[in-house]
Every structure is written in C-alpha cells, then in structure tokens.
Amino acid sequence: MSKRKRQEAILSLISKHQIATQEEVVERLGRVGIHTTQATVSRDIAELGLVRVGGPDSHYVKPSDGLGAASPAGREDRLQRLLRDLPLTVRRGQGIAILTTTPGSANSLASAIDAVAWPELIGTIAGDDTIFAALALHPRAYEGFAQRIAQLGAYVQPED
C-alpha cells in the first residue's frame, strides 16, 4: 500500500466517521485491508495537517483551505489550542524568554512555538516544564514575542 493511498484512506475515514484517536484510525484502516502502525498514522496525520477538534467528543478533521497545520494560521491555531489546555507563564531573561508550564508539557509547547516561526524568536530548548526561548538580536524582540504569545493565551509576567 502506497503512502498516498493510505493517506487518501485516512482522509476518507475522517470525513465519514468521528475518529478520536490514532489507534482508532489504525483499527479502521485494518478493517479496509490497510495494515499499518500507530507511528505511521501519527506521521500521516501530521503531514495531512489534521487537527483534533471538540471537547469530550473530540475527533480529527481536515481544516478548511488555508488553515492546515503547515500554514502560518494553522500553526498559530495549534499553539492557541495548546495554550487553552496548558498554562504557560512567560518571564524575561537576558536575551531569552523563560516559559514555565505543567510537568511533561514543555516539549509540545516548544514545538508549537518553534513552528509559528515568529521573527522575534530564534528557537527553543525544552525541559520537562520549562522552555528557554532564544530571542532575535533586536531591542524589541522580547516585547514582540510576549505580545504575540499573550494574544494566544499565555500569561506574561509584568516586569519589575
């Protein structure tokens, strides 16, 4: 089975059924004769730009045109969804922003922050609950970064 055919099958499945987990995608693919692994499905979901929507009845959807995970709007949307569920506090450091969140959440948040590719940000390093965000070398980089992330739902600590 080619990757293209498998991904087409995934798109067909999510258009017909409310599928909430990658394991369910694997199971439903198996029912139609496409045997694959959860890891492969995970990569396919990312490449297709699928997102999970909803609360208790969450399920995968293909965002409308222009809102795929690869688009700038899609990446900001992903970060905003994460910030709705995960608290994030931002503090100013010397040339960096220090971001703190709940244990185990730093990697997913750092990945989403890197993906938005804001001009104020060079990149991130994540631990378990702390992220160091390296800022660009211009005087207002921290203010620009702090304003953008606050608009998406992070708490930015006021400076002393």
mmCIF file with all atom_site columns, C-alpha atoms in Angstrom:
data_model
loop_
_atom_site.group_PDB
_atom_site.id
_atom_site.type_symbol
_atom_site.label_atom_id
_atom_site.label_alt_id
_atom_site.label_comp_id
_atom_site.label_asym_id
_atom_site.label_entity_id
_atom_site.label_seq_id
_atom_site.pdbx_PDB_ins_code
_atom_site.Cartn_x
_atom_site.Cartn_y
_atom_site.Cartn_z
_atom_site.occupancy
_atom_site.B_iso_or_equiv
_atom_site.pdbx_formal_charge
_atom_site.auth_seq_id
_atom_site.auth_comp_id
_atom_site.auth_asym_id
_atom_site.auth_atom_id
_atom_site.pdbx_PDB_model_num
ATOM 1   C CA . MET A 1 1   ? 0.000   0.000  0.000  1.00 0.00 ? 1   MET A CA 1
ATOM 2   C CA . SER A 1 2   ? 1.464   3.346  -1.022 1.00 0.00 ? 2   SER A CA 1
ATOM 3   C CA . LYS A 1 3   ? 1.681   6.276  1.344  1.00 0.00 ? 3   LYS A CA 1
ATOM 4   C CA . ARG A 1 4   ? -0.584  8.327  -0.922 1.00 0.00 ? 4   ARG A CA 1
ATOM 5   C CA . LYS A 1 5   ? -3.292  5.640  -0.937 1.00 0.00 ? 5   LYS A CA 1
ATOM 6   C CA . ARG A 1 6   ? -3.061  5.230  2.855  1.00 0.00 ? 6   ARG A CA 1
ATOM 7   C CA . GLN A 1 7   ? -3.377  8.982  3.375  1.00 0.00 ? 7   GLN A CA 1
ATOM 8   C CA . GLU A 1 8   ? -6.334  9.139  0.983  1.00 0.00 ? 8   GLU A CA 1
ATOM 9   C CA . ALA A 1 9   ? -7.966  6.357  3.013  1.00 0.00 ? 9   ALA A CA 1
ATOM 10  C CA . ILE A 1 10  ? -7.368  8.311  6.245  1.00 0.00 ? 10  ILE A CA 1
ATOM 11  C CA . LEU A 1 11  ? -8.990  11.412 4.741  1.00 0.00 ? 11  LEU A CA 1
ATOM 12  C CA . SER A 1 12  ? -11.939 9.326  3.595  1.00 0.00 ? 12  SER A CA 1
ATOM 13  C CA . LEU A 1 13  ? -12.343 7.757  7.044  1.00 0.00 ? 13  LEU A CA 1
ATOM 14  C CA . ILE A 1 14  ? -12.312 11.051 8.938  1.00 0.00 ? 14  ILE A CA 1
ATOM 15  C CA . SER A 1 15  ? -14.807 12.555 6.513  1.00 0.00 ? 15  SER A CA 1
ATOM 16  C CA . LYS A 1 16  ? -17.255 9.709  7.204  1.00 0.00 ? 16  LYS A CA 1
ATOM 17  C CA . HIS A 1 17  ? -16.612 8.987  10.904 1.00 0.00 ? 17  HIS A CA 1
ATOM 18  C CA . GLN A 1 18  ? -15.785 10.918 14.057 1.00 0.00 ? 18  GLN A CA 1
ATOM 19  C CA . ILE A 1 19  ? -12.433 9.330  14.853 1.00 0.00 ? 19  ILE A CA 1
ATOM 20  C CA . ALA A 1 20  ? -10.865 10.447 18.126 1.00 0.00 ? 20  ALA A CA 1
ATOM 21  C CA . THR A 1 21  ? -7.565  8.527  18.365 1.00 0.00 ? 21  THR A CA 1
ATOM 22  C CA . GLN A 1 22  ? -4.710  7.361  16.203 1.00 0.00 ? 22  GLN A CA 1
ATOM 23  C CA . GLU A 1 23  ? -5.367  3.820  17.402 1.00 0.00 ? 23  GLU A CA 1
ATOM 24  C CA . GLU A 1 24  ? -8.898  4.075  16.042 1.00 0.00 ? 24  GLU A CA 1
ATOM 25  C CA . VAL A 1 25  ? -7.500  5.211  12.682 1.00 0.00 ? 25  VAL A CA 1
ATOM 26  C CA . VAL A 1 26  ? -5.201  2.144  12.653 1.00 0.00 ? 26  VAL A CA 1
ATOM 27  C CA . GLU A 1 27  ? -8.141  -0.122 13.527 1.00 0.00 ? 27  GLU A CA 1
ATOM 28  C CA . ARG A 1 28  ? -10.431 1.328  10.840 1.00 0.00 ? 28  ARG A CA 1
ATOM 29  C CA . LEU A 1 29  ? -7.657  1.154  8.228  1.00 0.00 ? 29  LEU A CA 1
ATOM 30  C CA . GLY A 1 30  ? -7.193  -2.508 9.137  1.00 0.00 ? 30  GLY A CA 1
ATOM 31  C CA . ARG A 1 31  ? -10.903 -3.130 8.534  1.00 0.00 ? 31  ARG A CA 1
ATOM 32  C CA . VAL A 1 32  ? -10.483 -1.947 4.950  1.00 0.00 ? 32  VAL A CA 1
ATOM 33  C CA . GLY A 1 33  ? -7.331  -4.015 4.389  1.00 0.00 ? 33  GLY A CA 1
ATOM 34  C CA . ILE A 1 34  ? -4.708  -1.361 5.094  1.00 0.00 ? 34  ILE A CA 1
ATOM 35  C CA . HIS A 1 35  ? -2.429  -2.683 7.823  1.00 0.00 ? 35  HIS A CA 1
ATOM 36  C CA . THR A 1 36  ? -0.164  -0.083 9.385  1.00 0.00 ? 36  THR A CA 1
ATOM 37  C CA . THR A 1 37  ? 1.196   1.105  12.729 1.00 0.00 ? 37  THR A CA 1
ATOM 38  C CA . GLN A 1 38  ? 0.219   3.925  15.055 1.00 0.00 ? 38  GLN A CA 1
ATOM 39  C CA . ALA A 1 39  ? 3.600   5.604  14.412 1.00 0.00 ? 39  ALA A CA 1
ATOM 40  C CA . THR A 1 40  ? 2.944   5.658  10.665 1.00 0.00 ? 40  THR A CA 1
ATOM 41  C CA . VAL A 1 41  ? -0.560  7.022  11.222 1.00 0.00 ? 41  VAL A CA 1
ATOM 42  C CA . SER A 1 42  ? 0.882   9.700  13.510 1.00 0.00 ? 42  SER A CA 1
ATOM 43  C CA . ARG A 1 43  ? 3.227   10.858 10.731 1.00 0.00 ? 43  ARG A CA 1
ATOM 44  C CA . ASP A 1 44  ? 0.385   10.750 8.197  1.00 0.00 ? 44  ASP A CA 1
ATOM 45  C CA . ILE A 1 45  ? -1.853  12.862 10.435 1.00 0.00 ? 45  ILE A CA 1
ATOM 46  C CA . ALA A 1 46  ? 0.906   15.466 10.801 1.00 0.00 ? 46  ALA A CA 1
ATOM 47  C CA . GLU A 1 47  ? 1.645   15.513 7.055  1.00 0.00 ? 47  GLU A CA 1
ATOM 48  C CA . LEU A 1 48  ? -2.040  15.836 6.203  1.00 0.00 ? 48  LEU A CA 1
ATOM 49  C CA . GLY A 1 49  ? -2.427  18.716 8.659  1.00 0.00 ? 49  GLY A CA 1
ATOM 50  C CA . LEU A 1 50  ? -5.263  17.027 10.517 1.00 0.00 ? 50  LEU A CA 1
ATOM 51  C CA . VAL A 1 51  ? -6.339  18.538 13.816 1.00 0.00 ? 51  VAL A CA 1
ATOM 52  C CA . ARG A 1 52  ? -8.469  17.315 16.709 1.00 0.00 ? 52  ARG A CA 1
ATOM 53  C CA . VAL A 1 53  ? -11.495 19.421 17.497 1.00 0.00 ? 53  VAL A CA 1
ATOM 54  C CA . GLY A 1 54  ? -14.147 19.321 20.174 1.00 0.00 ? 54  GLY A CA 1
ATOM 55  C CA . GLY A 1 55  ? -14.151 18.592 23.847 1.00 0.00 ? 55  GLY A CA 1
ATOM 56  C CA . PRO A 1 56  ? -15.495 15.284 25.163 1.00 0.00 ? 56  PRO A CA 1
ATOM 57  C CA . ASP A 1 57  ? -16.435 14.260 21.596 1.00 0.00 ? 57  ASP A CA 1
ATOM 58  C CA . SER A 1 58  ? -13.089 15.248 20.078 1.00 0.00 ? 58  SER A CA 1
ATOM 59  C CA . HIS A 1 59  ? -12.258 13.926 16.633 1.00 0.00 ? 59  HIS A CA 1
ATOM 60  C CA . TYR A 1 60  ? -9.896  14.519 13.717 1.00 0.00 ? 60  TYR A CA 1
ATOM 61  C CA . VAL A 1 61  ? -10.801 16.918 10.928 1.00 0.00 ? 61  VAL A CA 1
ATOM 62  C CA . LYS A 1 62  ? -9.082  18.337 7.878  1.00 0.00 ? 62  LYS A CA 1
ATOM 63  C CA . PRO A 1 63  ? -9.079  22.114 8.382  1.00 0.00 ? 63  PRO A CA 1
ATOM 64  C CA . SER A 1 64  ? -10.532 24.221 5.579  1.00 0.00 ? 64  SER A CA 1
ATOM 65  C CA . ASP A 1 65  ? -8.183  25.610 2.943  1.00 0.00 ? 65  ASP A CA 1
ATOM 66  C CA . GLY A 1 66  ? -5.526  27.911 4.330  1.00 0.00 ? 66  GLY A CA 1
ATOM 67  C CA . LEU A 1 67  ? -5.808  26.556 7.859  1.00 0.00 ? 67  LEU A CA 1
ATOM 68  C CA . GLY A 1 68  ? -3.769  23.373 7.504  1.00 0.00 ? 68  GLY A CA 1
ATOM 69  C CA . ALA A 1 69  ? -1.080  22.679 10.064 1.00 0.00 ? 69  ALA A CA 1
ATOM 70  C CA . ALA A 1 70  ? 1.568   23.769 7.560  1.00 0.00 ? 70  ALA A CA 1
ATOM 71  C CA . SER A 1 71  ? 0.072   27.244 7.091  1.00 0.00 ? 71  SER A CA 1
ATOM 72  C CA . PRO A 1 72  ? 1.020   30.122 9.413  1.00 0.00 ? 72  PRO A CA 1
ATOM 73  C CA . ALA A 1 73  ? -2.601  30.423 10.582 1.00 0.00 ? 73  ALA A CA 1
ATOM 74  C CA . GLY A 1 74  ? -2.743  26.677 11.230 1.00 0.00 ? 74  GLY A CA 1
ATOM 75  C CA . ARG A 1 75  ? 0.442   26.752 13.298 1.00 0.00 ? 75  ARG A CA 1
ATOM 76  C CA . GLU A 1 76  ? -0.819  29.649 15.422 1.00 0.00 ? 76  GLU A CA 1
ATOM 77  C CA . ASP A 1 77  ? -4.150  27.865 15.804 1.00 0.00 ? 77  ASP A CA 1
ATOM 78  C CA . ARG A 1 78  ? -2.328  24.756 17.094 1.00 0.00 ? 78  ARG A CA 1
ATOM 79  C CA . LEU A 1 79  ? -0.364  26.845 19.600 1.00 0.00 ? 79  LEU A CA 1
ATOM 80  C CA . GLN A 1 80  ? -3.539  28.601 20.739 1.00 0.00 ? 80  GLN A CA 1
ATOM 81  C CA . ARG A 1 81  ? -5.298  25.246 21.278 1.00 0.00 ? 81  ARG A CA 1
ATOM 82  C CA . LEU A 1 82  ? -2.363  24.039 23.388 1.00 0.00 ? 82  LEU A CA 1
ATOM 83  C CA . LEU A 1 83  ? -2.405  27.230 25.435 1.00 0.00 ? 83  LEU A CA 1
ATOM 84  C CA . ARG A 1 84  ? -6.115  26.755 26.181 1.00 0.00 ? 84  ARG A CA 1
ATOM 85  C CA . ASP A 1 85  ? -5.266  23.456 27.885 1.00 0.00 ? 85  ASP A CA 1
ATOM 86  C CA . LEU A 1 86  ? -1.789  24.120 29.256 1.00 0.00 ? 86  LEU A CA 1
ATOM 87  C CA . PRO A 1 87  ? -0.897  27.070 31.461 1.00 0.00 ? 87  PRO A CA 1
ATOM 88  C CA . LEU A 1 88  ? 2.163   28.984 30.313 1.00 0.00 ? 88  LEU A CA 1
ATOM 89  C CA . THR A 1 89  ? 3.925   31.769 32.179 1.00 0.00 ? 89  THR A CA 1
ATOM 90  C CA . VAL A 1 90  ? 6.459   33.952 30.376 1.00 0.00 ? 90  VAL A CA 1
ATOM 91  C CA . ARG A 1 91  ? 9.286   35.849 32.088 1.00 0.00 ? 91  ARG A CA 1
ATOM 92  C CA . ARG A 1 92  ? 12.051  37.972 30.618 1.00 0.00 ? 92  ARG A CA 1
ATOM 93  C CA . GLY A 1 93  ? 15.642  36.800 30.795 1.00 0.00 ? 93  GLY A CA 1
ATOM 94  C CA . GLN A 1 94  ? 18.862  38.185 29.334 1.00 0.00 ? 94  GLN A CA 1
ATOM 95  C CA . GLY A 1 95  ? 18.313  37.621 25.600 1.00 0.00 ? 95  GLY A CA 1
ATOM 96  C CA . ILE A 1 96  ? 15.825  34.833 26.287 1.00 0.00 ? 96  ILE A CA 1
ATOM 97  C CA . ALA A 1 97  ? 12.287  34.339 27.458 1.00 0.00 ? 97  ALA A CA 1
ATOM 98  C CA . ILE A 1 98  ? 11.765  31.748 30.186 1.00 0.00 ? 98  ILE A CA 1
ATOM 99  C CA . LEU A 1 99  ? 8.480   29.912 29.847 1.00 0.00 ? 99  LEU A CA 1
ATOM 100 C CA . THR A 1 100 ? 7.099   27.612 32.525 1.00 0.00 ? 100 THR A CA 1
ATOM 101 C CA . THR A 1 101 ? 4.208   25.169 32.217 1.00 0.00 ? 101 THR A CA 1
ATOM 102 C CA . THR A 1 102 ? 2.951   21.944 33.779 1.00 0.00 ? 102 THR A CA 1
ATOM 103 C CA . PRO A 1 103 ? 5.301   18.947 34.083 1.00 0.00 ? 103 PRO A CA 1
ATOM 104 C CA . GLY A 1 104 ? 5.549   16.992 30.841 1.00 0.00 ? 104 GLY A CA 1
ATOM 105 C CA . SER A 1 105 ? 4.148   19.793 28.673 1.00 0.00 ? 105 SER A CA 1
ATOM 106 C CA . ALA A 1 106 ? 7.223   21.773 27.688 1.00 0.00 ? 106 ALA A CA 1
ATOM 107 C CA . ASN A 1 107 ? 8.179   19.732 24.616 1.00 0.00 ? 107 ASN A CA 1
ATOM 108 C CA . SER A 1 108 ? 4.803   20.001 22.874 1.00 0.00 ? 108 SER A CA 1
ATOM 109 C CA . LEU A 1 109 ? 4.575   23.719 23.621 1.00 0.00 ? 109 LEU A CA 1
ATOM 110 C CA . ALA A 1 110 ? 8.158   24.364 22.475 1.00 0.00 ? 110 ALA A CA 1
ATOM 111 C CA . SER A 1 111 ? 7.493   22.508 19.237 1.00 0.00 ? 111 SER A CA 1
ATOM 112 C CA . ALA A 1 112 ? 4.373   24.584 18.594 1.00 0.00 ? 112 ALA A CA 1
ATOM 113 C CA . ILE A 1 113 ? 6.228   27.813 19.446 1.00 0.00 ? 113 ILE A CA 1
ATOM 114 C CA . ASP A 1 114 ? 9.064   26.905 17.065 1.00 0.00 ? 114 ASP A CA 1
ATOM 115 C CA . ALA A 1 115 ? 6.545   26.078 14.330 1.00 0.00 ? 115 ALA A CA 1
ATOM 116 C CA . VAL A 1 116 ? 4.967   29.554 14.326 1.00 0.00 ? 116 VAL A CA 1
ATOM 117 C CA . ALA A 1 117 ? 8.369   30.970 13.262 1.00 0.00 ? 117 ALA A CA 1
ATOM 118 C CA . TRP A 1 118 ? 7.824   34.460 14.616 1.00 0.00 ? 118 TRP A CA 1
ATOM 119 C CA . PRO A 1 119 ? 10.622  36.876 13.640 1.00 0.00 ? 119 PRO A CA 1
ATOM 120 C CA . GLU A 1 120 ? 11.341  37.707 17.304 1.00 0.00 ? 120 GLU A CA 1
ATOM 121 C CA . LEU A 1 121 ? 12.256  34.092 18.046 1.00 0.00 ? 121 LEU A CA 1
ATOM 122 C CA . ILE A 1 122 ? 15.381  32.158 17.049 1.00 0.00 ? 122 ILE A CA 1
ATOM 123 C CA . GLY A 1 123 ? 14.410  28.845 18.659 1.00 0.00 ? 123 GLY A CA 1
ATOM 124 C CA . THR A 1 124 ? 13.562  26.990 21.849 1.00 0.00 ? 124 THR A CA 1
ATOM 125 C CA . ILE A 1 125 ? 15.037  24.416 24.206 1.00 0.00 ? 125 ILE A CA 1
ATOM 126 C CA . ALA A 1 126 ? 12.574  22.437 26.322 1.00 0.00 ? 126 ALA A CA 1
ATOM 127 C CA . GLY A 1 127 ? 12.931  20.523 29.538 1.00 0.00 ? 127 GLY A CA 1
ATOM 128 C CA . ASP A 1 128 ? 10.069  18.888 31.426 1.00 0.00 ? 128 ASP A CA 1
ATOM 129 C CA . ASP A 1 129 ? 8.198   22.024 32.474 1.00 0.00 ? 129 ASP A CA 1
ATOM 130 C CA . THR A 1 130 ? 10.490  24.861 31.349 1.00 0.00 ? 130 THR A CA 1
ATOM 131 C CA . ILE A 1 131 ? 11.275  26.307 27.940 1.00 0.00 ? 131 ILE A CA 1
ATOM 132 C CA . PHE A 1 132 ? 14.111  28.671 27.092 1.00 0.00 ? 132 PHE A CA 1
ATOM 133 C CA . ALA A 1 133 ? 13.206  30.731 24.036 1.00 0.00 ? 133 ALA A CA 1
ATOM 134 C CA . ALA A 1 134 ? 16.200  32.410 22.371 1.00 0.00 ? 134 ALA A CA 1
ATOM 135 C CA . LEU A 1 135 ? 15.212  35.839 21.109 1.00 0.00 ? 135 LEU A CA 1
ATOM 136 C CA . ALA A 1 136 ? 16.392  37.672 17.998 1.00 0.00 ? 136 ALA A CA 1
ATOM 137 C CA . LEU A 1 137 ? 19.028  40.359 18.414 1.00 0.00 ? 137 LEU A CA 1
ATOM 138 C CA . HIS A 1 138 ? 16.826  43.395 18.133 1.00 0.00 ? 138 HIS A CA 1
ATOM 139 C CA . PRO A 1 139 ? 15.822  45.655 21.018 1.00 0.00 ? 139 PRO A CA 1
ATOM 140 C CA . ARG A 1 140 ? 12.073  44.959 20.979 1.00 0.00 ? 140 ARG A CA 1
ATOM 141 C CA . ALA A 1 141 ? 12.267  41.180 20.419 1.00 0.00 ? 141 ALA A CA 1
ATOM 142 C CA . TYR A 1 142 ? 11.015  40.276 23.898 1.00 0.00 ? 142 TYR A CA 1
ATOM 143 C CA . GLU A 1 143 ? 8.116   42.738 23.744 1.00 0.00 ? 143 GLU A CA 1
ATOM 144 C CA . GLY A 1 144 ? 7.039   41.448 20.336 1.00 0.00 ? 144 GLY A CA 1
ATOM 145 C CA . PHE A 1 145 ? 7.285   37.796 21.403 1.00 0.00 ? 145 PHE A CA 1
ATOM 146 C CA . ALA A 1 146 ? 5.487   38.462 24.709 1.00 0.00 ? 146 ALA A CA 1
ATOM 147 C CA . GLN A 1 147 ? 2.672   40.325 22.956 1.00 0.00 ? 147 GLN A CA 1
ATOM 148 C CA . ARG A 1 148 ? 2.154   37.574 20.367 1.00 0.00 ? 148 ARG A CA 1
ATOM 149 C CA . ILE A 1 149 ? 2.111   34.726 22.884 1.00 0.00 ? 149 ILE A CA 1
ATOM 150 C CA . ALA A 1 150 ? -0.122  36.671 25.295 1.00 0.00 ? 150 ALA A CA 1
ATOM 151 C CA . GLN A 1 151 ? -2.665  37.170 22.488 1.00 0.00 ? 151 GLN A CA 1
ATOM 152 C CA . LEU A 1 152 ? -2.816  33.378 22.147 1.00 0.00 ? 152 LEU A CA 1
ATOM 153 C CA . GLY A 1 153 ? -3.451  32.836 25.855 1.00 0.00 ? 153 GLY A CA 1
ATOM 154 C CA . ALA A 1 154 ? -0.137  32.751 27.744 1.00 0.00 ? 154 ALA A CA 1
ATOM 155 C CA . TYR A 1 155 ? 0.346   34.743 30.944 1.00 0.00 ? 155 TYR A CA 1
ATOM 156 C CA . VAL A 1 156 ? 3.209   37.229 30.606 1.00 0.00 ? 156 VAL A CA 1
ATOM 157 C CA . GLN A 1 157 ? 4.620   38.325 33.953 1.00 0.00 ? 157 GLN A CA 1
ATOM 158 C CA . PRO A 1 158 ? 4.872   42.095 34.274 1.00 0.00 ? 158 PRO A CA 1
ATOM 159 C CA . GLU A 1 159 ? 8.411   43.351 34.511 1.00 0.00 ? 159 GLU A CA 1
ATOM 160 C CA . ASP A 1 160 ? 9.667   44.865 37.779 1.00 0.00 ? 160 ASP A CA 1
#
